[in-house]
CSV table of C-alpha atoms in Angstrom, one decimal:
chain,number,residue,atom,x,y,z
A,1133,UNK,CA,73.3,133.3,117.9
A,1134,UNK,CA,69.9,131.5,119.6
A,1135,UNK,CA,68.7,133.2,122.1
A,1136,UNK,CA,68.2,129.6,123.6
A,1137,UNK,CA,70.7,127.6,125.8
A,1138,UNK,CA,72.8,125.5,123.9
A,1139,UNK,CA,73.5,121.8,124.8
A,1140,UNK,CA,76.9,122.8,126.4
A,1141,UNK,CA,75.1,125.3,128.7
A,1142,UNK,CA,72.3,122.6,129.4
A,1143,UNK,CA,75.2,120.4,131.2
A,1144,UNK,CA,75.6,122.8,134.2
A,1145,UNK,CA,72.7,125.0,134.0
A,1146,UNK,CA,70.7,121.8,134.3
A,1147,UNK,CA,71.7,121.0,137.6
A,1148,UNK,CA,69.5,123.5,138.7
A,1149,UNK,CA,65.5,121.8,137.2
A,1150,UNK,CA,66.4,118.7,139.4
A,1151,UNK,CA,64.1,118.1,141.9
A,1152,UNK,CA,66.7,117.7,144.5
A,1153,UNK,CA,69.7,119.0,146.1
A,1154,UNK,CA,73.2,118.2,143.5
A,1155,UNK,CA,76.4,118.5,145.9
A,1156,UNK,CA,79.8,118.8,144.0
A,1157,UNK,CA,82.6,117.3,145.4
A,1158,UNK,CA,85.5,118.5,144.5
A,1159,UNK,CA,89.5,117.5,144.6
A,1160,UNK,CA,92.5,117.5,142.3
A,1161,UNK,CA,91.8,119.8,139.5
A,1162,UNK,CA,88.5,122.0,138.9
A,1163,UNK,CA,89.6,124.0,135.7
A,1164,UNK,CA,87.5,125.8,132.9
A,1165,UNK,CA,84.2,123.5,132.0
A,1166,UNK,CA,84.9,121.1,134.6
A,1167,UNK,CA,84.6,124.3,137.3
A,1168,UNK,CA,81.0,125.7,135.2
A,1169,UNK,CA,80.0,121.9,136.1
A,1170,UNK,CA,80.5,122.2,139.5
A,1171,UNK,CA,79.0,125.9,139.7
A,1172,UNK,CA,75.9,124.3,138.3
A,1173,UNK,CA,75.7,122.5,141.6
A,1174,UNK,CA,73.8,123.9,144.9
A,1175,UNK,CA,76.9,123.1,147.1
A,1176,UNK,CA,80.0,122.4,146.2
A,1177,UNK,CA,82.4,120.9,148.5
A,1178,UNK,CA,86.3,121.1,147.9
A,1179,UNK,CA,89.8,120.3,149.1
A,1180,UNK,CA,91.7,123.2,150.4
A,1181,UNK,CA,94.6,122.3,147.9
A,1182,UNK,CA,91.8,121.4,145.1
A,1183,UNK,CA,93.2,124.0,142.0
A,1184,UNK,CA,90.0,125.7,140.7
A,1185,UNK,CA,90.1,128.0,137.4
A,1186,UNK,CA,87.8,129.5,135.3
A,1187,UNK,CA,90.4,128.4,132.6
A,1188,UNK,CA,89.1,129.7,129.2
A,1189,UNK,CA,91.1,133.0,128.9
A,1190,UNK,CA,93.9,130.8,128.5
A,1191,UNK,CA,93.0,129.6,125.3
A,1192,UNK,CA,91.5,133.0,124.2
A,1193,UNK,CA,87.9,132.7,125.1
A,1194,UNK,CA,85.1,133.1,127.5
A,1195,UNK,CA,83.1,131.1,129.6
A,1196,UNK,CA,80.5,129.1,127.3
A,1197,UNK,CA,79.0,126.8,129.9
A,1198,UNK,CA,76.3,128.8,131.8
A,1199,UNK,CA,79.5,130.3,134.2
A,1200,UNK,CA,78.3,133.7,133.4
A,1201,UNK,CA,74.8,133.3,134.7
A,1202,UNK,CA,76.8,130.9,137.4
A,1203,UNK,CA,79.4,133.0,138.6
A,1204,UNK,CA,76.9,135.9,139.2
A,1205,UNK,CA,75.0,134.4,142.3
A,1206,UNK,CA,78.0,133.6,144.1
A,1207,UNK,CA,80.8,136.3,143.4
A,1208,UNK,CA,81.0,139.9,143.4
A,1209,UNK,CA,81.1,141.3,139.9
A,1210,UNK,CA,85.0,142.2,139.7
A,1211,UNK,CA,85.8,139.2,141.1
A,1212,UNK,CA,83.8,137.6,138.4
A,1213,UNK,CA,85.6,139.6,135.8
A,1214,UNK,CA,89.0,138.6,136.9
A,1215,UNK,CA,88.3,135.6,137.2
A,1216,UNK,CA,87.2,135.5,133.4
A,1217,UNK,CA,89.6,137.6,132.1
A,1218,UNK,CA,92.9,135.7,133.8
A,1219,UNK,CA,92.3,132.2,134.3
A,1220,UNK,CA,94.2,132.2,137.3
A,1221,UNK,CA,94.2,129.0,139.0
A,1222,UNK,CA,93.2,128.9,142.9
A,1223,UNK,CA,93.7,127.1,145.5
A,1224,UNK,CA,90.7,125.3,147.3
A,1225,UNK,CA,91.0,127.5,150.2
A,1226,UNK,CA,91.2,131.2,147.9
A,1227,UNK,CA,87.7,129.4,146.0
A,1228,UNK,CA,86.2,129.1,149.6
A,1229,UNK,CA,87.3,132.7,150.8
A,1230,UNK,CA,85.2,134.3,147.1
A,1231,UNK,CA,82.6,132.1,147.2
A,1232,UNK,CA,83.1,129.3,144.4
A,1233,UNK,CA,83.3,126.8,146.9
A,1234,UNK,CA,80.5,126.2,150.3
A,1235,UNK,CA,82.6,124.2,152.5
A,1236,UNK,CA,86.0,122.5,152.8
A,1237,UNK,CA,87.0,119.1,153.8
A,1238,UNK,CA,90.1,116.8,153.6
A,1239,UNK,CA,87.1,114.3,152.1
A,1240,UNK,CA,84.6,116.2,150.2
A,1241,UNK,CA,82.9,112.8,149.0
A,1242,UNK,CA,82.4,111.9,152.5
A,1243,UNK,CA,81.2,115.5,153.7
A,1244,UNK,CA,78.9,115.5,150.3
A,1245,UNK,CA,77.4,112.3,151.8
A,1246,UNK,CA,76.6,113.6,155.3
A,1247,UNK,CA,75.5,116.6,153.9
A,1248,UNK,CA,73.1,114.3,151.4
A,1249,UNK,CA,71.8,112.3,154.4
A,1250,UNK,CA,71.2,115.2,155.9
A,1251,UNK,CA,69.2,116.7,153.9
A,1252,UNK,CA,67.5,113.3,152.8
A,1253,UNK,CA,65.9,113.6,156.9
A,1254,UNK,CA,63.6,116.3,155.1
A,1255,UNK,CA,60.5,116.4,153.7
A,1256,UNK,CA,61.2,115.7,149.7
A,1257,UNK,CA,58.6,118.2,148.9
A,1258,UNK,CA,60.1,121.0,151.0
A,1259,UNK,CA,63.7,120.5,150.2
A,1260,UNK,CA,62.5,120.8,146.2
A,1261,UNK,CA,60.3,123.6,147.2
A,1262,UNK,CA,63.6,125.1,149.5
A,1263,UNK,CA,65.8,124.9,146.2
A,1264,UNK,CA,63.5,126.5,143.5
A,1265,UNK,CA,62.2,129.3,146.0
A,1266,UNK,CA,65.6,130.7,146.5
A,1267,UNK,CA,66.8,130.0,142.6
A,1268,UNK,CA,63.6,132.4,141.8
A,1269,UNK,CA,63.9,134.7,144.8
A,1270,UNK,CA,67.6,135.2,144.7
A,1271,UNK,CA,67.5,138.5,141.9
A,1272,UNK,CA,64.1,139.0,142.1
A,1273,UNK,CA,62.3,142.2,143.5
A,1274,UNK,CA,61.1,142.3,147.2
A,1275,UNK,CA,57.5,141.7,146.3
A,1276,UNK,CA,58.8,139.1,143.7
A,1277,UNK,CA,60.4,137.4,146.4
A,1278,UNK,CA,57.5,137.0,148.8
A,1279,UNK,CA,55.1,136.3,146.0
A,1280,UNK,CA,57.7,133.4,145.4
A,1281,UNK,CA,57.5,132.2,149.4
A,1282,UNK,CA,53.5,132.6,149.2
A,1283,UNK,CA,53.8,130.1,146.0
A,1284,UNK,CA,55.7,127.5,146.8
A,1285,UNK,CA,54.6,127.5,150.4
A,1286,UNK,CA,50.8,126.6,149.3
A,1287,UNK,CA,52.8,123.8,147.3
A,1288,UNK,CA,53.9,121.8,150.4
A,1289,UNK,CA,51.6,123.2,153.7
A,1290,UNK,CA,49.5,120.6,154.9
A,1291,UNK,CA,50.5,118.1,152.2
A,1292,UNK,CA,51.0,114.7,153.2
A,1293,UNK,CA,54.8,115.1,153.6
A,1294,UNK,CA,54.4,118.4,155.7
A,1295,UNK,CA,52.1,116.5,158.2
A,1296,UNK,CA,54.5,113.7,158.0
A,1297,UNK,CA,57.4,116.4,159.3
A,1298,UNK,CA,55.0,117.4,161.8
A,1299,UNK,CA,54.7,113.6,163.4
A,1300,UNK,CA,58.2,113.0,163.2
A,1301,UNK,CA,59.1,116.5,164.9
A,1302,UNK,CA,56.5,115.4,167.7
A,1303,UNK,CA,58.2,112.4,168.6
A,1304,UNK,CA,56.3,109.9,166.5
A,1305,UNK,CA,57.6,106.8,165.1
A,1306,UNK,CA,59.5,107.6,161.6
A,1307,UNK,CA,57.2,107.2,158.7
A,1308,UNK,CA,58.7,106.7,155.3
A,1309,UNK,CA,58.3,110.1,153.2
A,1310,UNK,CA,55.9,110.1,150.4
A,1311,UNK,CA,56.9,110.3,146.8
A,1312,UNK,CA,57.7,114.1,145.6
A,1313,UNK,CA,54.5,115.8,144.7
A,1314,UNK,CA,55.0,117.3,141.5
């Protein structure tokens, strides 16, 4: 009964104190703890015939792995409760159309790696400062939210990576990015 999280929640809701962006891929079967894994991540990437399930009411119980606090942030809250209370097993495509799922692709490794090299193009400071501001903005009040964008903005403007972004975005020669500030 700790009000803490316990080591099975830390495995998904985890995912979210790194530094930088975690991309799911997913294909085959997504079911019960596997899926709370993959909710953990900030984009998940599936197959359209990938079978997704938040599987526990199968087995007479509830979701244990942070998919509660997961599930919130990216599905309505009756879809949420079906979800929990069936354990219906969907297809890639259904995830995509609720929400559970960003993108599909026939090769979610391969579009989790463009996606990753994508990303990687930005300033490490700003793509961690991207990922926190909208985990603390995304329930918080109006003036929460800005207060949030005034925050982590003083935490990368004019830093050495923002003025790197600035060179590069001018036409300079590609500098290498510094290590992650804090």
């Amino acid at each position: 009964w700790s009000p803490v999280r316990n080591r099975f929640q830390d495995w998904s809701m985890a995912w979210r104190e790194l530094a930088v962006p975690v991309i799911a891929a997913i294909h085959g079967n997504c079911l019960g703890a596997g899926l709370q894994l993959a909710l953990g991540a900030d984009v998940r990437i599936a197959t359209p015939d990938a079978r997704l399930s938040v599987m526990e009411a199968k087995w007479g119980l509830v979701p244990d792995m942070g998919g509660s606090a997961l599930l919130r942030e990216l599905v309505r809250i009756d879809v949420a409760k079906e979800l929990a209370m069936t354990g219906r097993v969907l297809a890639g495509t259904e995830a995509h159309a609720l929400g559970l799922v960003s993108h599909l692709d026939a090769d979610p490794v391969a579009r989790a790696l463009a996606l990753a090299q994508e990303i990687a193009a930005r300033s490490p400071d700003a793509v961690a400062a991207a990922k926190f501001l909208m985990q603390e903005s995304w329930h918080a009040t109006e003036p929460g939210a800005l207060a949030a964008e005034r925050r982590w903005q003083r935490r990368v403007i004019g830093r050495p990576n923002q003025r790197i972004a600035v060179r590069r975005n001018a036409g300079e020669p590609d500098a290498p990015w510094r290590p992650r500030r804090g």
